[in-house]
Amino acid sequence: MKIILFFCCSFLISESCYHLPEKPKKVVQNGMTLEWRIAEGRIWVSMHAPTQGWLAIGFNEQSGLPNTNLIMASVRGEQLVLSDRYVVAVGHHQSIAELGGTPSAEGGSAKETSEGTTIEFSLPLKAKDQYHVDLEEGKKYYVLMAFSREDDFAHHSMMRTEVRLVL
C-alpha cells in the first residue's frame, strides 16, 4: 500500500511540475527591466523602472510608435491602474475603449517603492481587434518600453526606448 501511495504522489508531483511555467525571458534597457513568459494562451509581463510614475510597454510588428498597442500602468495607493491604448500617431495615443475596441490587458499586481515601480499584467496572444497585435512565441516584435515621473498618462515620458526581441 505504501508503494502504491508513493507512486501516486510521485506522479502527481511530476505532473504538477511539468505544468509549471518556464523561467521568464528578460531584457534590461535604459534602467528598465522587462520580463515575460508565454503560458495559457497569454503573455505574462513584469516590468520595473526607476520611477514612481507611469510605466508603458508597447507591442508592434513594425518599428516606430504609430500602430503600437501600448499598455500604460501606474500605481494609485497600492492598486494597479492599467490603460490599454493604441498609438494613432506620434504623440497621440488613445484608450482602446474610446476608439471602439475591447481592452485586453488584465491586471496582476503593482508595487511602488523608493527604488521604483514594478507592474505585472497579461495580454491574450490572439488580438481581439485591429488595435491589438497577434503575439506568437518565437516571433520577432518591436517592443516599446517607457516611463514617466508622473502618474498622469497624458504626461510625457522621461525615458523611452524600442527594442527588437523574440517572444
PDB file of C-alpha atoms in Angstrom:
ATOM      1  CA  MET A   1       0.000   0.000   0.000  1.00  0.00           C
ATOM      2  CA  LYS A   2       2.851   2.394   0.843  1.00  0.00           C
ATOM      3  CA  ILE A   3       4.442   1.678  -2.533  1.00  0.00           C
ATOM      4  CA  ILE A   4       1.212   2.476  -4.405  1.00  0.00           C
ATOM      5  CA  LEU A   5       0.780   5.688  -2.394  1.00  0.00           C
ATOM      6  CA  PHE A   6       4.411   6.646  -3.096  1.00  0.00           C
ATOM      7  CA  PHE A   7       3.987   6.155  -6.869  1.00  0.00           C
ATOM      8  CA  CYS A   8       0.694   8.077  -6.911  1.00  0.00           C
ATOM      9  CA  CYS A   9       2.276  11.005  -5.042  1.00  0.00           C
ATOM     10  CA  SER A  10       5.333  10.898  -7.316  1.00  0.00           C
ATOM     11  CA  PHE A  11       3.084  11.020 -10.379  1.00  0.00           C
ATOM     12  CA  LEU A  12       1.102  13.970  -9.017  1.00  0.00           C
ATOM     13  CA  ILE A  13       4.259  15.893  -8.151  1.00  0.00           C
ATOM     14  CA  SER A  14       5.867  15.234 -11.533  1.00  0.00           C
ATOM     15  CA  GLU A  15       2.663  16.200 -13.357  1.00  0.00           C
ATOM     16  CA  SER A  16       2.315  19.481 -11.464  1.00  0.00           C
ATOM     17  CA  CYS A  17       5.994  20.351 -12.046  1.00  0.00           C
ATOM     18  CA  TYR A  18       5.566  19.594 -15.730  1.00  0.00           C
ATOM     19  CA  HIS A  19       2.929  22.328 -16.000  1.00  0.00           C
ATOM     20  CA  LEU A  20       4.899  24.980 -14.146  1.00  0.00           C
ATOM     21  CA  PRO A  21       5.865  27.854 -16.455  1.00  0.00           C
ATOM     22  CA  GLU A  22       9.425  28.091 -17.630  1.00  0.00           C
ATOM     23  CA  LYS A  23      11.751  30.777 -16.378  1.00  0.00           C
ATOM     24  CA  PRO A  24      10.723  34.142 -17.866  1.00  0.00           C
ATOM     25  CA  LYS A  25      12.699  35.775 -20.666  1.00  0.00           C
ATOM     26  CA  LYS A  26      14.285  39.091 -19.772  1.00  0.00           C
ATOM     27  CA  VAL A  27      15.635  42.307 -21.291  1.00  0.00           C
ATOM     28  CA  VAL A  28      17.224  45.252 -19.465  1.00  0.00           C
ATOM     29  CA  GLN A  29      17.409  48.584 -21.270  1.00  0.00           C
ATOM     30  CA  ASN A  30      17.973  52.164 -20.031  1.00  0.00           C
ATOM     31  CA  GLY A  31      17.220  51.301 -16.409  1.00  0.00           C
ATOM     32  CA  MET A  32      14.061  49.338 -17.237  1.00  0.00           C
ATOM     33  CA  THR A  33      13.694  45.598 -16.745  1.00  0.00           C
ATOM     34  CA  LEU A  34      11.123  43.674 -18.766  1.00  0.00           C
ATOM     35  CA  GLU A  35      10.374  40.007 -18.100  1.00  0.00           C
ATOM     36  CA  TRP A  36       7.807  37.871 -19.884  1.00  0.00           C
ATOM     37  CA  ARG A  37       6.627  34.326 -20.321  1.00  0.00           C
ATOM     38  CA  ILE A  38       4.011  32.742 -22.509  1.00  0.00           C
ATOM     39  CA  ALA A  39       1.527  30.334 -20.965  1.00  0.00           C
ATOM     40  CA  GLU A  40      -2.179  29.529 -21.107  1.00  0.00           C
ATOM     41  CA  GLY A  41      -2.721  31.491 -24.335  1.00  0.00           C
ATOM     42  CA  ARG A  42      -1.401  34.712 -22.800  1.00  0.00           C
ATOM     43  CA  ILE A  43       1.788  36.705 -22.433  1.00  0.00           C
ATOM     44  CA  TRP A  44       2.514  37.428 -18.771  1.00  0.00           C
ATOM     45  CA  VAL A  45       4.553  40.602 -18.353  1.00  0.00           C
ATOM     46  CA  SER A  46       6.508  42.125 -15.479  1.00  0.00           C
ATOM     47  CA  MET A  47       8.237  45.485 -15.817  1.00  0.00           C
ATOM     48  CA  HIS A  48      10.309  47.547 -13.398  1.00  0.00           C
ATOM     49  CA  ALA A  49      11.547  51.122 -13.840  1.00  0.00           C
ATOM     50  CA  PRO A  50      13.284  53.591 -11.520  1.00  0.00           C
ATOM     51  CA  THR A  51      10.270  55.882 -11.113  1.00  0.00           C
ATOM     52  CA  GLN A  52       7.148  56.439  -9.059  1.00  0.00           C
ATOM     53  CA  GLY A  53       5.260  57.495 -12.206  1.00  0.00           C
ATOM     54  CA  TRP A  54       3.671  55.515 -15.016  1.00  0.00           C
ATOM     55  CA  LEU A  55       5.309  52.673 -16.951  1.00  0.00           C
ATOM     56  CA  ALA A  56       4.452  51.652 -20.516  1.00  0.00           C
ATOM     57  CA  ILE A  57       5.027  48.623 -22.712  1.00  0.00           C
ATOM     58  CA  GLY A  58       4.037  48.568 -26.363  1.00  0.00           C
ATOM     59  CA  PHE A  59       3.930  45.812 -28.967  1.00  0.00           C
ATOM     60  CA  ASN A  60       4.237  46.369 -32.709  1.00  0.00           C
ATOM     61  CA  GLU A  61       5.271  44.363 -35.760  1.00  0.00           C
ATOM     62  CA  GLN A  62       6.938  47.445 -37.268  1.00  0.00           C
ATOM     63  CA  SER A  63       9.459  49.911 -35.899  1.00  0.00           C
ATOM     64  CA  GLY A  64       8.104  53.240 -34.670  1.00  0.00           C
ATOM     65  CA  LEU A  65       5.277  54.449 -32.489  1.00  0.00           C
ATOM     66  CA  PRO A  66       2.244  54.503 -34.832  1.00  0.00           C
ATOM     67  CA  ASN A  67       0.046  51.380 -34.640  1.00  0.00           C
ATOM     68  CA  THR A  68       1.598  50.266 -31.343  1.00  0.00           C
ATOM     69  CA  ASN A  69      -0.635  48.559 -28.781  1.00  0.00           C
ATOM     70  CA  LEU A  70       0.506  50.474 -25.700  1.00  0.00           C
ATOM     71  CA  ILE A  71      -0.187  49.274 -22.169  1.00  0.00           C
ATOM     72  CA  MET A  72       0.269  52.068 -19.649  1.00  0.00           C
ATOM     73  CA  ALA A  73       0.215  51.403 -15.919  1.00  0.00           C
ATOM     74  CA  SER A  74       0.594  53.312 -12.696  1.00  0.00           C
ATOM     75  CA  VAL A  75       0.033  52.742  -9.009  1.00  0.00           C
ATOM     76  CA  ARG A  76      -2.661  54.538  -7.003  1.00  0.00           C
ATOM     77  CA  GLY A  77      -2.391  53.683  -3.350  1.00  0.00           C
ATOM     78  CA  GLU A  78      -1.470  50.037  -3.667  1.00  0.00           C
ATOM     79  CA  GLN A  79      -3.683  49.380  -6.690  1.00  0.00           C
ATOM     80  CA  LEU A  80      -2.572  48.774 -10.266  1.00  0.00           C
ATOM     81  CA  VAL A  81      -4.162  51.136 -12.788  1.00  0.00           C
ATOM     82  CA  LEU A  82      -3.996  49.770 -16.354  1.00  0.00           C
ATOM     83  CA  SER A  83      -4.864  51.531 -19.581  1.00  0.00           C
ATOM     84  CA  ASP A  84      -4.916  49.533 -22.824  1.00  0.00           C
ATOM     85  CA  ARG A  85      -4.097  52.120 -25.506  1.00  0.00           C
ATOM     86  CA  TYR A  86      -3.341  52.495 -29.208  1.00  0.00           C
ATOM     87  CA  VAL A  87      -0.811  54.901 -30.727  1.00  0.00           C
ATOM     88  CA  VAL A  88      -2.683  56.674 -33.526  1.00  0.00           C
ATOM     89  CA  ALA A  89       0.289  58.920 -34.405  1.00  0.00           C
ATOM     90  CA  VAL A  90       3.487  60.099 -32.731  1.00  0.00           C
ATOM     91  CA  GLY A  91       2.420  61.994 -29.609  1.00  0.00           C
ATOM     92  CA  HIS A  92      -1.200  60.820 -29.904  1.00  0.00           C
ATOM     93  CA  HIS A  93      -2.370  57.692 -28.090  1.00  0.00           C
ATOM     94  CA  GLN A  94      -5.926  56.881 -27.082  1.00  0.00           C
ATOM     95  CA  SER A  95      -7.710  54.382 -24.913  1.00  0.00           C
ATOM     96  CA  ILE A  96      -8.750  51.391 -26.993  1.00  0.00           C
ATOM     97  CA  ALA A  97     -12.219  51.616 -25.421  1.00  0.00           C
ATOM     98  CA  GLU A  98     -12.515  55.231 -26.678  1.00  0.00           C
ATOM     99  CA  LEU A  99     -11.613  54.007 -30.170  1.00  0.00           C
ATOM    100  CA  GLY A 100     -14.392  51.398 -30.051  1.00  0.00           C
ATOM    101  CA  GLY A 101     -12.152  48.417 -29.321  1.00  0.00           C
ATOM    102  CA  THR A 102     -12.096  45.986 -26.428  1.00  0.00           C
ATOM    103  CA  PRO A 103      -9.365  46.403 -23.790  1.00  0.00           C
ATOM    104  CA  SER A 104      -7.423  43.153 -23.394  1.00  0.00           C
ATOM    105  CA  ALA A 105      -4.871  43.843 -20.658  1.00  0.00           C
ATOM    106  CA  GLU A 106      -5.678  42.158 -17.373  1.00  0.00           C
ATOM    107  CA  GLY A 107      -4.100  43.413 -14.192  1.00  0.00           C
ATOM    108  CA  GLY A 108      -1.997  41.378 -11.901  1.00  0.00           C
ATOM    109  CA  SER A 109      -0.158  43.484  -9.377  1.00  0.00           C
ATOM    110  CA  ALA A 110       1.793  46.654  -8.782  1.00  0.00           C
ATOM    111  CA  LYS A 111       4.367  47.750  -6.258  1.00  0.00           C
ATOM    112  CA  GLU A 112       5.837  51.199  -5.790  1.00  0.00           C
ATOM    113  CA  THR A 113       8.857  51.839  -3.555  1.00  0.00           C
ATOM    114  CA  SER A 114      11.591  54.442  -3.283  1.00  0.00           C
ATOM    115  CA  GLU A 115      13.587  52.223  -5.694  1.00  0.00           C
ATOM    116  CA  GLY A 116      10.940  52.342  -8.411  1.00  0.00           C
ATOM    117  CA  THR A 117       7.746  50.765  -9.671  1.00  0.00           C
ATOM    118  CA  THR A 118       7.021  47.186 -10.723  1.00  0.00           C
ATOM    119  CA  ILE A 119       3.883  46.221 -12.628  1.00  0.00           C
ATOM    120  CA  GLU A 120       2.537  42.845 -13.734  1.00  0.00           C
ATOM    121  CA  PHE A 121      -0.239  42.121 -16.196  1.00  0.00           C
ATOM    122  CA  SER A 122      -1.171  39.766 -19.027  1.00  0.00           C
ATOM    123  CA  LEU A 123      -2.475  40.009 -22.572  1.00  0.00           C
ATOM    124  CA  PRO A 124      -4.078  37.343 -24.769  1.00  0.00           C
ATOM    125  CA  LEU A 125      -1.859  36.141 -27.595  1.00  0.00           C
ATOM    126  CA  LYS A 126      -4.740  36.419 -30.073  1.00  0.00           C
ATOM    127  CA  ALA A 127      -5.734  40.007 -30.913  1.00  0.00           C
ATOM    128  CA  LYS A 128      -9.391  40.859 -30.292  1.00  0.00           C
ATOM    129  CA  ASP A 129      -9.480  43.809 -32.697  1.00  0.00           C
ATOM    130  CA  GLN A 130      -7.364  45.965 -35.025  1.00  0.00           C
ATOM    131  CA  TYR A 131      -5.858  47.869 -32.072  1.00  0.00           C
ATOM    132  CA  HIS A 132      -4.039  44.823 -30.716  1.00  0.00           C
ATOM    133  CA  VAL A 133      -1.225  42.698 -32.110  1.00  0.00           C
ATOM    134  CA  ASP A 134      -1.325  38.920 -32.571  1.00  0.00           C
ATOM    135  CA  LEU A 135       1.575  37.689 -30.449  1.00  0.00           C
ATOM    136  CA  GLU A 136       3.378  34.441 -31.130  1.00  0.00           C
ATOM    137  CA  GLU A 137       6.146  32.730 -29.218  1.00  0.00           C
ATOM    138  CA  GLY A 138       9.388  32.666 -31.222  1.00  0.00           C
ATOM    139  CA  LYS A 139       8.378  35.599 -33.456  1.00  0.00           C
ATOM    140  CA  LYS A 140      10.202  38.972 -33.519  1.00  0.00           C
ATOM    141  CA  TYR A 141       8.442  42.154 -32.380  1.00  0.00           C
ATOM    142  CA  TYR A 142       9.332  45.750 -31.700  1.00  0.00           C
ATOM    143  CA  VAL A 143       8.682  46.439 -28.038  1.00  0.00           C
ATOM    144  CA  LEU A 144       8.422  49.943 -26.652  1.00  0.00           C
ATOM    145  CA  MET A 145       9.491  50.464 -23.049  1.00  0.00           C
ATOM    146  CA  ALA A 146       8.941  53.835 -21.365  1.00  0.00           C
ATOM    147  CA  PHE A 147       8.392  55.547 -18.042  1.00  0.00           C
ATOM    148  CA  SER A 148       7.487  58.933 -16.623  1.00  0.00           C
ATOM    149  CA  ARG A 149       7.860  60.768 -13.316  1.00  0.00           C
ATOM    150  CA  GLU A 150       4.094  61.361 -13.250  1.00  0.00           C
ATOM    151  CA  ASP A 151       1.110  59.015 -12.883  1.00  0.00           C
ATOM    152  CA  ASP A 152      -0.942  61.024 -15.392  1.00  0.00           C
ATOM    153  CA  PHE A 153      -0.929  59.062 -18.671  1.00  0.00           C
ATOM    154  CA  ALA A 154      -1.023  62.360 -20.614  1.00  0.00           C
ATOM    155  CA  HIS A 155       2.346  63.343 -19.133  1.00  0.00           C
ATOM    156  CA  HIS A 156       5.330  62.877 -21.465  1.00  0.00           C
ATOM    157  CA  SER A 157       7.829  60.064 -20.849  1.00  0.00           C
ATOM    158  CA  MET A 158      11.207  60.835 -19.315  1.00  0.00           C
ATOM    159  CA  MET A 159      12.694  57.680 -20.881  1.00  0.00           C
ATOM    160  CA  ARG A 160      11.543  55.753 -23.927  1.00  0.00           C
ATOM    161  CA  THR A 161      13.291  53.073 -25.923  1.00  0.00           C
ATOM    162  CA  GLU A 162      12.383  50.495 -28.542  1.00  0.00           C
ATOM    163  CA  VAL A 163      13.890  47.024 -28.540  1.00  0.00           C
ATOM    164  CA  ARG A 164      13.540  44.245 -31.083  1.00  0.00           C
ATOM    165  CA  LEU A 165      13.077  40.934 -29.385  1.00  0.00           C
ATOM    166  CA  VAL A 166      11.862  37.417 -29.866  1.00  0.00           C
ATOM    167  CA  LEU A 167       8.949  36.414 -27.661  1.00  0.00           C
TER     168      LEU A 167
END
